[in-house]
Tab-separated table of C-alpha atoms in Angstrom:
chain	number	residue	atom	x	y	z
R	1	UNK	CA	-30.138	3.009	-22.437
R	2	UNK	CA	-29.034	6.656	-22.634
R	3	UNK	CA	-25.356	7.262	-21.943
R	4	UNK	CA	-25.045	9.908	-19.192
R	5	UNK	CA	-22.346	12.583	-19.232
R	6	UNK	CA	-20.735	13.472	-15.864
R	7	UNK	CA	-19.331	16.752	-14.550
R	8	UNK	CA	-15.825	15.330	-14.648
R	9	UNK	CA	-14.234	13.114	-17.243
R	10	UNK	CA	-13.891	9.527	-16.058
R	11	UNK	CA	-12.033	6.457	-17.265
R	12	UNK	CA	-12.927	2.936	-16.128
R	13	UNK	CA	-10.216	0.301	-15.433
R	14	UNK	CA	-10.876	-3.273	-14.367
R	15	UNK	CA	-8.887	-6.135	-12.907
R	16	UNK	CA	-8.725	-9.403	-14.849
R	17	UNK	CA	-11.723	-11.046	-13.096
R	18	UNK	CA	-14.975	-11.730	-14.901
R	19	UNK	CA	-16.832	-9.797	-12.202
R	20	UNK	CA	-14.743	-6.684	-12.665
R	21	UNK	CA	-15.065	-6.793	-16.481
R	22	UNK	CA	-18.844	-7.243	-16.253
R	23	UNK	CA	-18.979	-4.157	-14.002
R	24	UNK	CA	-16.816	-2.229	-16.462
R	25	UNK	CA	-19.167	-3.039	-19.326
R	26	UNK	CA	-22.148	-1.963	-17.238
R	27	UNK	CA	-20.607	1.377	-16.295
R	28	UNK	CA	-19.467	2.078	-19.876
R	29	UNK	CA	-22.944	1.413	-21.158
R	30	UNK	CA	-24.393	3.927	-18.650
R	31	UNK	CA	-21.787	6.731	-18.522
R	32	UNK	CA	-19.654	8.590	-20.944
R	33	UNK	CA	-16.009	7.592	-20.512
R	34	UNK	CA	-12.652	8.693	-21.944
R	35	UNK	CA	-9.180	7.132	-22.189
R	36	UNK	CA	-7.243	7.145	-18.878
R	37	UNK	CA	-4.803	9.808	-20.107
R	38	UNK	CA	-7.718	12.244	-20.681
R	39	UNK	CA	-9.573	11.469	-17.490
R	40	UNK	CA	-9.857	13.527	-14.287
R	41	UNK	CA	-11.110	10.507	-12.252
R	42	UNK	CA	-10.100	6.886	-12.704
R	43	UNK	CA	-12.735	4.358	-11.708
R	44	UNK	CA	-10.917	1.217	-10.474
R	45	UNK	CA	-12.960	-1.974	-10.450
R	46	UNK	CA	-11.500	-4.920	-8.534
R	47	UNK	CA	-10.058	-5.599	-5.133
R	48	UNK	CA	-7.441	-3.979	-2.904
R	49	UNK	CA	-4.591	-5.490	-4.977
R	50	UNK	CA	-5.799	-3.871	-8.151
R	51	UNK	CA	-6.461	-0.626	-6.341
R	52	UNK	CA	-2.850	-0.548	-5.097
R	53	UNK	CA	-1.616	-1.219	-8.638
R	54	UNK	CA	-3.741	1.623	-9.946
R	55	UNK	CA	-2.643	4.040	-7.214
R	56	UNK	CA	1.007	3.376	-8.023
R	57	UNK	CA	0.416	3.899	-11.699
R	58	UNK	CA	-1.001	7.408	-11.051
R	59	UNK	CA	1.334	8.620	-8.246
R	60	UNK	CA	2.340	12.163	-9.004
R	61	UNK	CA	-0.556	12.830	-11.394
R	62	UNK	CA	-3.497	15.079	-10.728
R	63	UNK	CA	-5.966	12.289	-11.375
R	64	UNK	CA	-8.168	10.992	-8.521
R	65	UNK	CA	-8.785	7.283	-8.050
R	66	UNK	CA	-12.271	6.034	-7.066
R	67	UNK	CA	-12.352	2.337	-6.292
R	68	UNK	CA	-15.490	0.193	-6.598
R	69	UNK	CA	-15.259	-3.207	-4.953
R	70	UNK	CA	-15.411	-6.145	-7.312
R	71	UNK	CA	-12.965	-8.182	-5.211
R	72	UNK	CA	-13.128	-9.604	-1.694
R	73	UNK	CA	-12.332	-7.404	1.318
R	74	UNK	CA	-12.081	-4.065	-0.492
R	75	UNK	CA	-10.675	-1.991	2.407
R	76	UNK	CA	-9.592	0.702	-0.012
R	77	UNK	CA	-12.698	0.433	-2.141
R	78	UNK	CA	-16.222	1.811	-2.152
R	79	UNK	CA	-19.323	-0.313	-2.461
R	80	UNK	CA	-20.150	-1.205	-6.033
R	81	UNK	CA	-23.419	0.420	-7.125
R	82	UNK	CA	-23.844	1.469	-10.765
R	83	UNK	CA	-26.561	4.010	-10.061
R	84	UNK	CA	-26.042	7.732	-9.327
R	85	UNK	CA	-22.330	7.645	-10.029
R	86	UNK	CA	-22.142	11.399	-10.734
R	87	UNK	CA	-23.716	12.242	-7.357
R	88	UNK	CA	-21.347	9.915	-5.508
R	89	UNK	CA	-18.327	11.366	-7.222
R	90	UNK	CA	-19.450	14.925	-6.508
R	91	UNK	CA	-19.911	14.102	-2.786
R	92	UNK	CA	-16.786	11.909	-2.387
R	93	UNK	CA	-14.095	12.936	0.088
R	94	UNK	CA	-10.503	13.168	-1.062
R	95	UNK	CA	-7.558	11.668	0.771
R	96	UNK	CA	-3.933	12.181	-0.486
R	97	UNK	CA	-1.680	9.171	0.117
R	98	UNK	CA	2.084	9.524	0.066
R	99	UNK	CA	4.039	6.470	-1.080
R	100	UNK	CA	7.068	4.814	0.477
R	101	UNK	CA	10.110	4.832	-1.807
R	102	UNK	CA	12.231	1.693	-1.517
R	103	UNK	CA	15.822	1.600	-2.752
R	104	UNK	CA	17.575	-1.802	-2.688
R	105	UNK	CA	21.099	-3.004	-3.426
R	106	UNK	CA	21.341	-6.656	-4.408
R	107	UNK	CA	24.115	-9.225	-4.048
R	108	UNK	CA	25.015	-8.579	-7.692
R	109	UNK	CA	25.460	-4.854	-7.002
R	110	UNK	CA	22.273	-3.814	-8.824
R	111	UNK	CA	20.298	-0.865	-7.462
R	112	UNK	CA	16.557	-1.338	-7.833
R	113	UNK	CA	13.833	1.098	-6.698
R	114	UNK	CA	10.069	0.680	-6.232
R	115	UNK	CA	7.203	2.472	-4.481
R	116	UNK	CA	4.581	1.169	-2.074
R	117	UNK	CA	1.297	2.525	-0.865
R	118	UNK	CA	0.799	-0.043	1.925
R	119	UNK	CA	4.099	-1.389	3.045
R	120	UNK	CA	7.657	-2.429	2.320
R	121	UNK	CA	8.532	-5.865	3.713
R	122	UNK	CA	11.693	-7.972	4.004
R	123	UNK	CA	11.400	-11.758	4.036
R	124	UNK	CA	13.823	-14.636	4.543
R	125	UNK	CA	14.187	-16.768	1.387
R	126	UNK	CA	15.311	-20.047	2.950
R	127	UNK	CA	14.860	-22.218	6.009
R	128	UNK	CA	17.271	-20.080	7.973
R	129	UNK	CA	16.108	-16.962	9.807
R	130	UNK	CA	17.180	-13.574	8.517
R	131	UNK	CA	19.603	-11.460	10.497
R	132	UNK	CA	19.106	-7.756	9.977
R	133	UNK	CA	20.558	-4.510	11.370
R	134	UNK	CA	18.132	-1.556	11.551
R	135	UNK	CA	19.349	2.007	11.197
R	136	UNK	CA	17.057	5.042	11.703
R	137	UNK	CA	18.278	8.380	10.314
R	138	UNK	CA	21.829	7.089	10.243
R	139	UNK	CA	21.880	5.614	13.751
R	140	UNK	CA	21.876	1.818	14.381
R	141	UNK	CA	18.838	1.307	16.639
R	142	UNK	CA	18.738	-2.495	16.545
R	143	UNK	CA	21.649	-4.842	15.828
R	144	UNK	CA	21.112	-8.400	14.691
R	145	UNK	CA	17.286	-8.776	14.573
R	146	UNK	CA	16.819	-12.481	14.053
R	147	UNK	CA	13.456	-12.979	12.381
R	148	UNK	CA	11.378	-14.217	9.440
R	149	UNK	CA	11.254	-10.631	8.288
R	150	UNK	CA	10.431	-6.997	9.080
R	151	UNK	CA	8.215	-4.337	7.477
R	152	UNK	CA	7.502	-0.626	7.342
R	153	UNK	CA	3.776	0.228	6.967
R	154	UNK	CA	1.935	3.452	6.201
R	155	UNK	CA	-1.376	4.270	7.989
R	156	UNK	CA	-3.233	3.129	4.864
R	157	UNK	CA	-1.371	-0.173	5.052
R	158	UNK	CA	-1.390	-0.594	8.785
R	159	UNK	CA	-4.669	-2.572	8.699
R	160	UNK	CA	-3.297	-5.011	6.102
R	161	UNK	CA	-0.285	-7.331	6.525
R	162	UNK	CA	1.055	-5.133	9.308
R	163	UNK	CA	-2.015	-5.943	11.440
R	164	UNK	CA	-1.652	-9.639	10.752
R	165	UNK	CA	1.918	-9.432	12.035
R	166	UNK	CA	0.607	-7.849	15.293
R	167	UNK	CA	1.652	-4.366	14.286
R	168	UNK	CA	-0.323	-1.280	15.414
R	169	UNK	CA	-3.185	0.294	13.508
R	170	UNK	CA	-2.210	3.852	12.630
R	171	UNK	CA	-4.892	6.539	12.439
R	172	UNK	CA	-4.740	8.428	9.158
R	173	UNK	CA	-2.977	11.737	9.720
R	174	UNK	CA	-1.053	10.432	12.738
R	175	UNK	CA	2.199	11.369	11.032
R	176	UNK	CA	3.938	8.067	11.865
R	177	UNK	CA	5.013	4.845	10.210
R	178	UNK	CA	4.907	1.370	11.782
R	179	UNK	CA	8.144	-0.668	11.977
R	180	UNK	CA	6.980	-4.205	12.624
R	181	UNK	CA	8.958	-7.446	12.913
R	182	UNK	CA	7.668	-10.673	11.422
R	183	UNK	CA	8.052	-13.637	13.757
R	184	UNK	CA	11.054	-12.214	15.687
R	185	UNK	CA	13.275	-14.704	17.486
R	186	UNK	CA	15.871	-12.337	18.933
R	187	UNK	CA	15.397	-10.002	20.694
R	188	UNK	CA	12.337	-11.846	21.950
R	189	UNK	CA	10.613	-8.852	23.552
R	190	UNK	CA	10.991	-6.452	20.679
R	191	UNK	CA	7.636	-5.824	19.013
R	192	UNK	CA	8.464	-2.938	16.748
R	193	UNK	CA	8.411	0.850	16.851
R	194	UNK	CA	6.530	3.939	15.705
R	195	UNK	CA	8.637	6.250	13.587
R	196	UNK	CA	8.120	9.808	12.353
R	197	UNK	CA	6.848	9.905	8.791
R	198	UNK	CA	10.024	11.690	7.639
R	199	UNK	CA	12.377	9.073	9.083
R	200	UNK	CA	14.875	7.361	6.840
R	201	UNK	CA	14.821	3.624	7.614
R	202	UNK	CA	17.697	1.411	6.477
R	203	UNK	CA	18.053	-2.363	6.732
R	204	UNK	CA	21.415	-4.143	6.368
R	205	UNK	CA	21.199	-7.889	5.812
R	206	UNK	CA	23.800	-9.795	7.828
R	207	UNK	CA	25.304	-12.952	6.173
R	208	UNK	CA	23.232	-12.071	3.128
R	209	UNK	CA	24.484	-15.000	1.038
R	210	UNK	CA	24.056	-17.609	3.780
R	211	UNK	CA	20.693	-16.121	4.838
R	212	UNK	CA	19.286	-14.493	1.676
R	213	UNK	CA	16.451	-11.975	1.993
R	214	UNK	CA	13.967	-10.497	-0.453
R	215	UNK	CA	12.356	-7.061	-0.291
R	216	UNK	CA	8.779	-6.434	-1.423
R	217	UNK	CA	7.167	-3.043	-2.028
R	218	UNK	CA	3.454	-3.936	-2.025
R	219	UNK	CA	3.685	-6.543	-4.812
R	220	UNK	CA	7.059	-5.660	-6.386
R	221	UNK	CA	9.724	-8.144	-5.204
R	222	UNK	CA	13.487	-7.794	-5.311
R	223	UNK	CA	15.444	-10.956	-4.480
R	224	UNK	CA	18.772	-11.352	-2.683
R	225	UNK	CA	19.076	-7.844	-1.237
R	226	UNK	CA	22.114	-6.631	0.696
R	227	UNK	CA	20.631	-3.379	1.931
R	228	UNK	CA	17.255	-1.615	1.731
R	229	UNK	CA	16.503	2.043	2.425
R	230	UNK	CA	12.930	3.357	2.811
R	231	UNK	CA	11.575	6.872	3.124
R	232	UNK	CA	8.126	8.318	2.649
R	233	UNK	CA	7.939	10.699	-0.319
R	234	UNK	CA	6.109	13.701	1.095
R	235	UNK	CA	6.525	15.654	-2.148
R	236	UNK	CA	4.564	13.153	-4.247
R	237	UNK	CA	1.138	11.675	-3.712
R	238	UNK	CA	-1.930	10.239	-5.223
R	239	UNK	CA	-5.550	11.214	-4.567
R	240	UNK	CA	-8.088	8.585	-3.586
R	241	UNK	CA	-11.825	9.171	-3.265
R	242	UNK	CA	-14.166	7.690	-0.662
R	243	UNK	CA	-17.872	7.902	-0.084
R	244	UNK	CA	-18.488	10.145	2.961
R	245	UNK	CA	-20.065	7.327	5.013
R	246	UNK	CA	-17.072	5.036	4.403
R	247	UNK	CA	-14.105	7.379	4.416
R	248	UNK	CA	-10.586	6.088	5.187
R	249	UNK	CA	-10.303	7.685	8.621
R	250	UNK	CA	-13.570	6.036	9.710
R	251	UNK	CA	-12.508	2.650	8.361
R	252	UNK	CA	-9.169	2.736	10.170
R	253	UNK	CA	-10.824	3.863	13.394
R	254	UNK	CA	-13.517	1.156	13.093
R	255	UNK	CA	-10.916	-1.519	12.487
R	256	UNK	CA	-9.470	-0.832	15.996
R	257	UNK	CA	-12.751	-1.904	17.585
R	258	UNK	CA	-13.300	-4.995	15.454
R	259	UNK	CA	-13.081	-8.273	17.345
């Protein structure tokens, strides 16, 4: 089989599954590839988890990420088809995602930072419910939220865990973030809030040793946090490519009408 050259330099990355590695071998046998550091486009083979990992790795770079689904749901992925890859890349639509930056302070006084494409979540670590104060732009907006947890989700992440926790789906480009409680006990009627994308969100964990809480930025977990601050980084982003018929805006809109 003749190896085809493409208009733009591509690198192929795969998750650890056999299906993803088989797809990587197939693409590398058909198309000319380069190491990731030399590529203009990264082809990510796997599921949404691997796609999020790849997006975080290339935040702030000029490389575009084109996902091909070799996982399960693949909300952030395109359909895997090995044919006509050059044409698909040439016609793909570009969306720039801006990450959430999480800064935590732990019980030991350590400061740990991480970024998230989908959401930052706080979770209780023991049988006792968490107690959390919520401050928005320096103002306490909710005192003593008693809950299993709470999260901040981007539009790209609003159809993931946020939706399962009964949070709102956010259209891409809406300019807002979703603040969503997880199994709130008090106040009973509070179901979350929509916040401007430039808001600074701070969580203070009450009785943090008696009721320990962990903070998770996508899949990066920090245990035993005392405080967590979150803000979207509008100065940094990562480019993701979608086939025109399955672009991100259409997927998010369609999700709102799915039974």
